[in-house]
Short mmCIF file of C-alpha atoms and ligand atoms in Angstrom, two decimals:
data_model
loop_
_atom_site.label_atom_id
_atom_site.label_comp_id
_atom_site.label_asym_id
_atom_site.label_seq_id
_atom_site.Cartn_x
_atom_site.Cartn_y
_atom_site.Cartn_z
CA MET A 1 0.00 0.00 0.00
CA ALA A 2 1.30 3.46 -0.94
CA SER A 3 1.56 6.28 1.60
CA ALA A 4 -1.51 8.50 2.02
CA SER A 5 -0.41 11.19 -0.40
CA ASN A 6 0.90 9.09 -3.28
CA LYS A 7 -1.89 6.51 -3.40
CA ARG A 8 -2.49 4.94 -6.79
CA VAL A 9 -6.04 5.96 -7.67
CA VAL A 10 -7.94 4.87 -10.78
CA VAL A 11 -10.85 7.18 -11.64
CA ILE A 12 -13.43 5.56 -13.94
CA GLY A 13 -15.14 8.16 -16.11
CA ALA A 14 -13.97 11.44 -17.65
CA GLY A 15 -17.15 13.48 -17.28
CA ILE A 16 -17.02 16.64 -15.19
CA VAL A 17 -17.33 14.66 -11.94
CA GLY A 18 -14.44 12.28 -12.72
CA ALA A 19 -12.35 15.18 -14.03
CA SER A 20 -12.85 17.20 -10.86
CA LEU A 21 -11.94 14.19 -8.71
CA ALA A 22 -8.84 13.56 -10.81
CA TYR A 23 -7.75 17.19 -10.52
CA HIS A 24 -8.22 17.35 -6.75
CA LEU A 25 -6.64 13.92 -6.15
CA ALA A 26 -3.59 14.62 -8.31
CA GLY A 27 -3.16 18.03 -6.66
CA GLN A 28 -2.77 16.25 -3.31
CA GLY A 29 -0.06 13.95 -4.66
CA ALA A 30 -2.05 10.86 -5.61
CA GLN A 31 -0.89 8.88 -8.66
CA VAL A 32 -4.04 9.23 -10.72
CA THR A 33 -5.10 7.26 -13.80
CA VAL A 34 -8.35 8.28 -15.50
CA LEU A 35 -10.02 5.66 -17.69
CA GLU A 36 -12.78 6.77 -20.05
CA ALA A 37 -14.84 4.48 -22.27
CA GLY A 38 -15.22 7.11 -25.02
CA GLU A 39 -14.01 10.66 -25.56
CA ILE A 40 -13.52 13.13 -22.71
CA ALA A 41 -16.93 14.53 -21.71
CA SER A 42 -18.73 12.23 -24.14
CA GLY A 43 -21.33 11.30 -21.49
CA VAL A 44 -24.10 13.60 -20.30
CA THR A 45 -21.54 16.32 -19.50
CA GLY A 46 -21.34 16.89 -23.27
CA THR A 47 -25.02 17.95 -23.42
CA SER A 48 -25.38 19.88 -20.18
CA PHE A 49 -27.01 23.29 -19.84
CA ALA A 50 -24.41 23.75 -17.08
CA TRP A 51 -26.11 26.45 -15.03
CA LEU A 52 -24.27 27.00 -11.76
CA ASN A 53 -26.93 27.81 -9.20
CA THR A 54 -27.47 27.28 -5.52
CA THR A 55 -31.20 26.63 -5.76
CA HIS A 56 -32.57 24.10 -3.30
CA GLY A 57 -35.82 23.27 -1.61
CA ALA A 58 -36.53 23.53 2.11
CA GLY A 59 -35.09 20.62 4.08
CA ASP A 60 -32.71 19.59 1.28
CA PRO A 61 -30.16 17.23 2.94
CA ILE A 62 -27.39 18.62 0.72
CA ALA A 63 -28.30 22.30 1.12
CA HIS A 64 -24.81 23.01 2.46
CA LEU A 65 -23.12 21.38 -0.54
CA ARG A 66 -25.29 23.35 -2.95
CA GLY A 67 -24.74 26.54 -0.96
CA THR A 68 -20.97 26.34 -1.35
CA ALA A 69 -20.98 25.28 -5.01
CA ILE A 70 -20.44 28.76 -6.44
CA ALA A 71 -17.62 29.65 -4.04
CA GLU A 72 -15.88 26.37 -4.94
CA TYR A 73 -16.02 27.28 -8.65
CA HIS A 74 -14.48 30.70 -7.90
CA ARG A 75 -11.67 28.83 -6.14
CA LEU A 76 -11.18 26.55 -9.14
CA GLN A 77 -11.18 29.52 -11.51
CA ALA A 78 -8.35 31.07 -9.51
CA GLU A 79 -6.41 27.79 -9.67
CA LEU A 80 -7.09 26.98 -13.34
CA PRO A 81 -6.80 29.92 -15.74
CA ASP A 82 -8.29 27.82 -18.57
CA LEU A 83 -11.53 27.29 -16.65
CA GLN A 84 -13.91 29.84 -18.16
CA ILE A 85 -17.11 30.66 -16.28
CA ARG A 86 -19.57 33.35 -17.31
CA TRP A 87 -20.95 34.85 -14.10
CA SER A 88 -23.87 36.45 -15.91
CA GLY A 89 -26.58 36.16 -13.27
CA ALA A 90 -29.90 34.39 -13.73
CA LEU A 91 -33.44 35.70 -14.04
CA SER A 92 -36.32 33.37 -13.16
CA TYR A 93 -40.06 33.82 -13.13
CA GLY A 94 -43.03 31.51 -12.93
CA VAL A 95 -40.66 28.81 -11.70
CA GLU A 96 -41.35 28.12 -8.05
CA ALA A 97 -38.07 26.46 -7.11
CA ASN A 98 -36.03 29.50 -8.12
CA GLY A 99 -37.70 31.81 -5.65
CA MET A 100 -35.00 31.05 -3.11
CA PRO A 101 -32.28 33.12 -1.51
CA PRO A 102 -29.75 34.38 -2.58
CA ALA A 103 -32.01 35.60 -5.39
CA THR A 104 -33.67 39.00 -5.00
CA LEU A 105 -37.05 40.04 -6.30
CA VAL A 106 -36.73 42.62 -9.10
CA SER A 107 -39.36 44.84 -10.71
CA ARG A 108 -40.43 45.03 -14.36
CA GLY A 109 -38.24 48.12 -14.83
CA GLN A 110 -35.20 46.27 -13.51
CA ILE A 111 -36.05 43.20 -15.62
CA ARG A 112 -36.08 45.40 -18.75
CA LYS A 113 -32.56 46.58 -17.94
CA LEU A 114 -31.32 43.05 -17.22
CA GLU A 115 -32.90 41.47 -20.31
CA PRO A 116 -33.79 44.23 -22.80
CA ASN A 117 -34.97 41.71 -25.42
CA LEU A 118 -37.82 40.34 -23.31
CA LYS A 119 -41.07 41.19 -25.12
CA HIS A 120 -43.36 40.46 -22.16
CA PRO A 121 -41.37 41.12 -18.98
CA PRO A 122 -43.36 39.99 -15.95
CA GLU A 123 -44.24 42.32 -13.09
CA GLN A 124 -41.60 40.67 -10.91
CA ALA A 125 -38.83 38.07 -11.25
CA TRP A 126 -36.12 36.52 -9.12
CA HIS A 127 -32.62 37.68 -9.97
CA ALA A 128 -29.62 35.66 -8.75
CA ALA A 129 -26.71 37.97 -9.55
CA ALA A 130 -24.03 35.52 -8.33
CA GLU A 131 -25.01 32.66 -10.64
CA GLY A 132 -23.41 31.73 -13.93
CA ALA A 133 -22.75 28.98 -16.40
CA LEU A 134 -19.84 27.23 -18.06
CA ASP A 135 -19.08 25.17 -21.12
CA ALA A 136 -19.09 21.75 -19.41
CA VAL A 137 -16.93 20.11 -22.09
CA ALA A 138 -14.28 22.84 -21.94
CA ALA A 139 -14.41 22.77 -18.12
CA THR A 140 -13.85 19.01 -18.10
CA HIS A 141 -10.82 19.44 -20.37
CA ALA A 142 -9.49 22.23 -18.13
CA LEU A 143 -9.83 20.06 -15.01
CA LEU A 144 -8.12 17.10 -16.69
CA ALA A 145 -5.32 19.33 -17.97
CA GLY A 146 -4.90 20.51 -14.39
CA ALA A 147 -4.77 16.87 -13.22
CA GLN A 148 -2.20 16.03 -15.93
CA ALA A 149 -0.06 18.98 -14.82
CA HIS A 150 0.12 17.17 -11.46
CA GLY A 151 1.13 13.92 -13.17
CA ALA A 152 -2.23 12.24 -13.83
CA GLN A 153 -2.59 9.98 -16.85
CA VAL A 154 -5.77 10.02 -18.93
CA PHE A 155 -6.75 7.14 -21.26
CA THR A 156 -9.74 7.56 -23.58
CA TYR A 157 -11.49 4.66 -25.37
CA THR A 158 -10.51 2.48 -22.43
CA PRO A 159 -13.66 1.07 -20.83
CA VAL A 160 -13.29 -0.66 -17.49
CA LEU A 161 -14.53 -4.21 -17.97
CA GLY A 162 -14.14 -5.58 -14.45
CA PHE A 163 -12.20 -5.41 -11.20
CA LEU A 164 -9.17 -7.11 -9.67
CA LEU A 165 -10.11 -8.48 -6.26
CA GLN A 166 -8.16 -10.00 -3.38
CA GLY A 167 -10.82 -11.36 -1.05
CA SER A 168 -13.14 -8.40 -0.52
CA THR A 169 -10.52 -5.79 -1.45
CA VAL A 170 -10.50 -4.14 -4.86
CA THR A 171 -6.90 -4.03 -6.03
CA GLY A 172 -7.35 -2.66 -9.53
CA VAL A 173 -9.36 -2.72 -12.74
CA LYS A 174 -9.46 -4.80 -15.90
CA THR A 175 -9.43 -3.23 -19.36
CA ALA A 176 -9.15 -4.74 -22.84
CA THR A 177 -5.47 -3.76 -22.92
CA GLY A 178 -4.60 -5.17 -19.49
CA ALA A 179 -5.05 -4.73 -15.77
CA ILE A 180 -4.17 -1.62 -13.77
CA ALA A 181 -3.35 -1.98 -10.07
CA ALA A 182 -4.73 0.60 -7.65
CA ASP A 183 -4.98 1.34 -3.95
CA MET A 184 -8.37 2.95 -4.62
CA VAL A 185 -10.78 2.74 -7.55
CA VAL A 186 -13.29 5.58 -7.93
CA LEU A 187 -16.52 4.90 -9.78
CA ALA A 188 -17.45 8.22 -11.43
CA ALA A 189 -19.02 6.72 -14.52
CA GLY A 190 -22.36 8.59 -14.57
CA THR A 191 -25.16 6.30 -15.74
CA GLY A 192 -22.55 3.50 -16.07
CA THR A 193 -21.84 3.56 -12.32
CA ALA A 194 -24.62 1.17 -11.25
CA ARG A 195 -23.38 -1.49 -13.68
CA LEU A 196 -19.84 -1.21 -12.29
CA ALA A 197 -21.08 -1.32 -8.67
CA ALA A 198 -23.16 -4.40 -9.48
CA MET A 199 -19.92 -6.15 -10.51
CA LEU A 200 -18.86 -5.60 -6.89
CA ASP A 201 -22.16 -7.04 -5.63
CA THR A 202 -23.36 -3.59 -4.57
CA PRO A 203 -26.74 -2.60 -6.01
CA LEU A 204 -26.92 1.19 -6.44
CA PRO A 205 -30.31 2.63 -7.46
CA VAL A 206 -29.18 5.09 -10.14
CA THR A 207 -31.45 5.57 -13.15
CA ALA A 208 -30.79 7.33 -16.44
CA SER A 209 -33.07 10.38 -16.40
CA PRO A 210 -33.62 12.05 -19.78
CA ALA A 211 -33.59 15.79 -20.53
CA ILE A 212 -33.45 17.65 -23.84
CA PHE A 213 -30.46 19.80 -24.80
CA ILE A 214 -30.71 22.21 -27.74
CA ARG A 215 -28.11 24.44 -29.39
CA TYR A 216 -29.26 27.12 -31.85
CA LYS A 217 -27.38 29.32 -34.23
CA THR A 218 -28.86 32.82 -34.11
CA ALA A 219 -28.03 36.02 -35.96
CA ASN A 220 -27.15 37.88 -32.75
CA ASP A 221 -26.95 37.55 -28.97
CA LEU A 222 -30.47 37.43 -27.57
CA VAL A 223 -30.06 37.18 -23.80
CA LYS A 224 -27.52 38.64 -21.40
CA GLY A 225 -27.78 36.10 -18.60
CA ILE A 226 -29.58 32.85 -17.85
CA LEU A 227 -33.32 33.13 -18.39
CA SER A 228 -35.69 30.60 -16.85
CA SER A 229 -39.44 30.84 -17.30
CA PRO A 230 -42.29 28.43 -18.02
CA GLN A 231 -41.77 29.19 -21.74
CA MET A 232 -38.04 28.55 -21.97
CA GLU A 233 -34.71 28.03 -20.22
CA VAL A 234 -32.01 29.71 -22.32
CA ARG A 235 -28.58 31.28 -22.21
CA GLN A 236 -25.87 32.27 -24.65
CA GLY A 237 -23.08 29.73 -25.21
CA ALA A 238 -19.42 30.72 -25.15
CA ASP A 239 -19.32 30.69 -28.98
CA GLY A 240 -22.38 32.93 -29.35
CA SER A 241 -24.82 30.07 -29.86
CA LEU A 242 -28.09 30.05 -27.92
CA LEU A 243 -28.47 27.07 -25.59
CA ALA A 244 -31.76 25.69 -24.26
CA ALA A 245 -32.78 22.91 -21.89
CA GLU A 246 -36.22 21.35 -22.06
CA ASP A 247 -38.08 18.56 -20.27
CA TYR A 248 -38.15 15.19 -21.96
CA LEU A 249 -41.79 14.18 -22.55
CA ASP A 250 -41.86 10.82 -24.34
CA ASP A 251 -40.49 9.04 -27.40
CA THR A 252 -43.36 9.88 -29.78
CA PRO A 253 -42.42 11.69 -33.04
CA ASP A 254 -44.21 14.85 -31.79
CA ASN A 255 -41.85 14.98 -28.83
CA HIS A 256 -38.65 13.99 -30.60
CA PRO A 257 -35.80 16.40 -29.69
CA ALA A 258 -35.96 17.96 -33.19
CA ALA A 259 -39.70 18.64 -32.79
CA ILE A 260 -39.18 20.10 -29.32
CA ALA A 261 -36.40 22.30 -30.74
CA VAL A 262 -38.85 23.71 -33.33
CA ARG A 263 -41.49 24.45 -30.67
CA THR A 264 -38.89 25.98 -28.35
CA ALA A 265 -37.61 28.19 -31.19
CA GLN A 266 -41.19 29.41 -31.73
CA ALA A 267 -41.49 30.17 -28.01
CA ILE A 268 -38.18 32.05 -28.10
CA GLY A 269 -39.41 34.10 -31.08
CA HIS A 270 -42.61 34.86 -29.18
CA GLU A 271 -40.79 35.89 -26.00
CA LEU A 272 -37.72 37.76 -27.31
CA HIS A 273 -37.09 40.70 -29.61
CA GLY A 274 -34.33 40.37 -32.18
CA VAL A 275 -34.91 36.78 -33.31
CA THR A 276 -34.29 37.40 -37.02
CA ALA A 277 -32.95 33.90 -37.67
CA ILE A 278 -32.78 30.82 -35.47
CA GLU A 279 -31.52 27.47 -36.67
CA THR A 280 -31.20 24.25 -34.67
CA GLU A 281 -27.57 23.06 -34.64
CA LEU A 282 -28.10 20.22 -32.18
CA ALA A 283 -31.11 18.75 -30.39
CA CYS A 284 -30.64 15.59 -28.38
CA VAL A 285 -31.53 13.67 -25.25
CA GLY A 286 -28.98 13.67 -22.45
CA TRP A 287 -29.18 10.91 -19.85
CA ARG A 288 -28.56 12.21 -16.35
CA PRO A 289 -27.39 9.83 -13.61
CA MET A 290 -30.18 10.13 -11.04
CA PRO A 291 -29.91 8.47 -7.62
CA ALA A 292 -33.28 7.04 -6.55
CA ASP A 293 -33.71 9.52 -3.69
CA GLY A 294 -32.20 12.47 -5.62
CA VAL A 295 -29.28 12.75 -3.18
CA PRO A 296 -25.70 12.26 -4.47
CA ILE A 297 -24.09 8.89 -3.77
CA VAL A 298 -20.59 9.63 -2.53
CA GLY A 299 -18.35 7.48 -0.37
CA HIS A 300 -16.68 4.11 0.11
CA LEU A 301 -18.70 1.20 -1.23
CA PRO A 302 -19.98 -0.97 1.60
CA HIS A 303 -18.93 -4.66 1.73
CA VAL A 304 -15.69 -4.14 -0.25
CA SER A 305 -12.64 -2.02 0.49
CA GLY A 306 -10.66 -0.10 -2.09
CA ALA A 307 -13.70 1.21 -4.00
CA TYR A 308 -15.28 4.67 -3.76
CA VAL A 309 -18.34 5.92 -5.64
CA CYS A 310 -19.21 9.42 -6.85
CA VAL A 311 -22.47 9.81 -8.78
CA MET A 312 -24.92 12.67 -8.60
CA HIS A 313 -27.33 15.17 -10.05
CA PRO A 314 -26.84 18.08 -10.59
CA GLY A 315 -23.32 16.96 -11.37
CA VAL A 316 -21.98 20.15 -12.93
CA ILE A 317 -23.01 22.32 -9.99
CA LEU A 318 -21.64 19.87 -7.44
CA ALA A 319 -18.49 18.71 -9.25
CA ALA A 320 -16.20 21.36 -7.73
CA VAL A 321 -17.22 20.96 -4.09
CA VAL A 322 -17.72 17.18 -4.15
CA GLY A 323 -14.48 16.67 -6.09
CA ARG A 324 -12.57 18.47 -3.35
CA LEU A 325 -14.32 16.83 -0.39
CA ALA A 326 -14.25 13.30 -1.85
CA SER A 327 -10.58 13.58 -2.80
CA GLU A 328 -9.71 14.70 0.73
CA GLU A 329 -11.57 11.69 2.14
CA ILE A 330 -9.74 9.34 -0.21
CA ILE A 331 -6.33 10.81 0.58
CA THR A 332 -6.67 11.35 4.33
CA GLY A 333 -9.17 8.62 5.23
CA LYS A 334 -11.02 11.23 7.32
CA ALA A 335 -14.77 11.42 6.62
CA ALA A 336 -16.21 14.80 5.59
CA SER A 337 -19.33 15.46 7.68
CA THR A 338 -20.93 17.46 4.83
CA LEU A 339 -21.03 14.26 2.77
CA ALA A 340 -22.81 12.27 5.52
CA PRO A 341 -26.24 12.32 3.76
CA CYS A 342 -24.62 10.95 0.58
CA ARG A 343 -23.27 7.63 1.80
CA PRO A 344 -23.90 4.61 -0.43
CA ASP A 345 -24.68 2.32 2.52
CA ARG A 346 -28.07 4.07 2.92
CA PHE A 347 -29.27 1.69 0.18
CA SER A 348 -28.13 -1.48 1.92
CA PRO A 349 -31.03 -3.76 2.95
CA HIS A 350 -29.96 -3.48 6.60
CA GLN A 351 -30.07 0.34 6.52
CA ILE A 352 -33.43 0.36 4.71
CA ARG A 353 -34.90 -1.95 7.41
CA LEU A 354 -33.46 0.29 10.14
CA ASN A 355 -34.93 3.44 8.56
CA ARG A 356 -38.37 1.78 8.28
CA HIS A 357 -38.16 0.83 11.93
CA ARG A 358 -37.37 4.50 12.81
CA GLY A 359 -40.22 5.72 10.59
CA GLN A 360 -37.82 7.36 8.11
CA PRO A 361 -38.26 7.04 4.35
C1 LIG B 401 -30.32 19.00 -20.90
C2 LIG B 401 -29.51 18.89 -19.64
C3 LIG B 401 -29.33 20.01 -18.84
C4 LIG B 401 -28.59 19.92 -17.67
N1 LIG B 401 -28.40 21.04 -16.94
C5 LIG B 401 -27.65 21.00 -15.83
C6 LIG B 401 -27.38 22.21 -15.11
O1 LIG B 401 -27.84 23.29 -15.49
N2 LIG B 401 -26.57 22.12 -14.01
C7 LIG B 401 -26.06 20.91 -13.58
O2 LIG B 401 -25.35 20.87 -12.59
N3 LIG B 401 -26.32 19.77 -14.24
C8 LIG B 401 -27.09 19.78 -15.35
N4 LIG B 401 -27.32 18.64 -16.05
C9 LIG B 401 -26.80 17.37 -15.50
C10 LIG B 401 -25.30 17.27 -15.67
O3 LIG B 401 -24.98 17.39 -17.03
C11 LIG B 401 -24.82 15.92 -15.09
O4 LIG B 401 -25.24 15.81 -13.74
C12 LIG B 401 -23.28 15.82 -15.12
O5 LIG B 401 -22.77 16.15 -16.38
C13 LIG B 401 -22.88 14.40 -14.73
O6 LIG B 401 -21.49 14.26 -14.91
P1 LIG B 401 -20.78 12.88 -14.70
O7 LIG B 401 -19.33 13.12 -14.85
O8 LIG B 401 -21.27 12.26 -13.44
O9 LIG B 401 -21.37 11.94 -15.86
P2 LIG B 401 -20.92 11.78 -17.38
O10 LIG B 401 -20.68 13.07 -18.04
O11 LIG B 401 -21.94 10.90 -18.02
O12 LIG B 401 -19.53 11.04 -17.29
C14 LIG B 401 -19.40 9.67 -17.01
C15 LIG B 401 -18.36 9.10 -17.95
O13 LIG B 401 -18.09 7.76 -17.58
C16 LIG B 401 -17.81 7.03 -18.74
N5 LIG B 401 -17.99 5.60 -18.46
C17 LIG B 401 -19.14 4.92 -18.20
N6 LIG B 401 -18.89 3.63 -17.97
C18 LIG B 401 -17.55 3.48 -18.08
C19 LIG B 401 -16.67 2.36 -17.95
N7 LIG B 401 -17.12 1.13 -17.66
N8 LIG B 401 -15.34 2.56 -18.15
C20 LIG B 401 -14.85 3.80 -18.43
N9 LIG B 401 -15.65 4.88 -18.57
C21 LIG B 401 -16.97 4.72 -18.38
C22 LIG B 401 -18.81 7.57 -19.76
O14 LIG B 401 -18.37 7.33 -21.09
C23 LIG B 401 -18.85 9.05 -19.40
O15 LIG B 401 -17.97 9.83 -20.20
C24 LIG B 401 -28.02 18.68 -17.25
C25 LIG B 401 -28.18 17.56 -18.08
C26 LIG B 401 -28.91 17.67 -19.25
C27 LIG B 401 -29.04 16.47 -20.14
#
């Protein structure tokens, strides 16, 4: 076994969550190897709206994690000059969940100044000045470049096919090109995580939850910040494109991503001035890794040693803070109390029976 700081850690998955873990682990001296089945950020990270917000409902068990998400991204920006984040602020109306601090209620006059292209500004809206968005693919590359600067190795088109085990200890992973030994294996494989955990006899209830991502080419910039209303959720992309996120409805032709993109474009034209041309560049379904209870699953896998899991929604928002906290746990062995609600053993049959007995869900 290596010493605490130069542990050999294999991170499975090069989405934004795996990339953040790799960066934070390598920065603390771990010997990190990232294994990715496809291209970097080819999972759901590649089709993320990537809005960095701190929105949460009352009684959210991870309110503290969400609350620190923006500060953690400011820290990362200071550490990684290539990490570009547009702190544009976000305007929300008619969307209940966004009426939360630290947003402030603004009047129609203020809304007109914030988003001059709105044709029908409401009487009031919530404005979260501290929020922003990033290009999740570029951010993943920036994090991995940061990890590589600390000595990490990144292998694309290298799916993990199985695990090396000594008794109940994971000692590495198997790939088509050979085995890689590790003191710790981190499962950060998005919707592929449950399949990997099942290989270690640990059922993890993570489903693939669909959402629609759309990228439009427009003649000019239409919005200044992030705009979220019942009609649309839009923002400008780094390259001047207009990005939108929509709910997935079903797989009928009427609700195919291309059809939803057409309807959303009509809504945008109805809601915004200046839409002289709008052309769909990309409309697709992204599959978000969704833990059954909506709470991230972060921590050592129960029943085996040498394996740690990191899967969550919203993964872009949480990647910075969870990447730091999880890497510190892996390196120091000291549990972070903020991650207590996220432990994977909450899904073990014993824990479920105990919760029922205590009257907890
Ligand atoms: C339309 C839409 C809008 C969204 N908006 C937001 C938002 O505003 N804010 C937010 O925070 N989140 C948002 N999300 C969700 C966010 O994109 C995800 O939570 C986040 O990208 C998850 O990152 P990840 O690294 O866990 O997963 P992924 O990006 O899927 O990465 C996992 C990687 O693991 C790899 N992998 C899988 N199995 C293996 C294996 N066996 N071996 C090796 N590699 C493997 C995959 O190829 C993949 O690249 C949105 C998603 C969608 C679709």
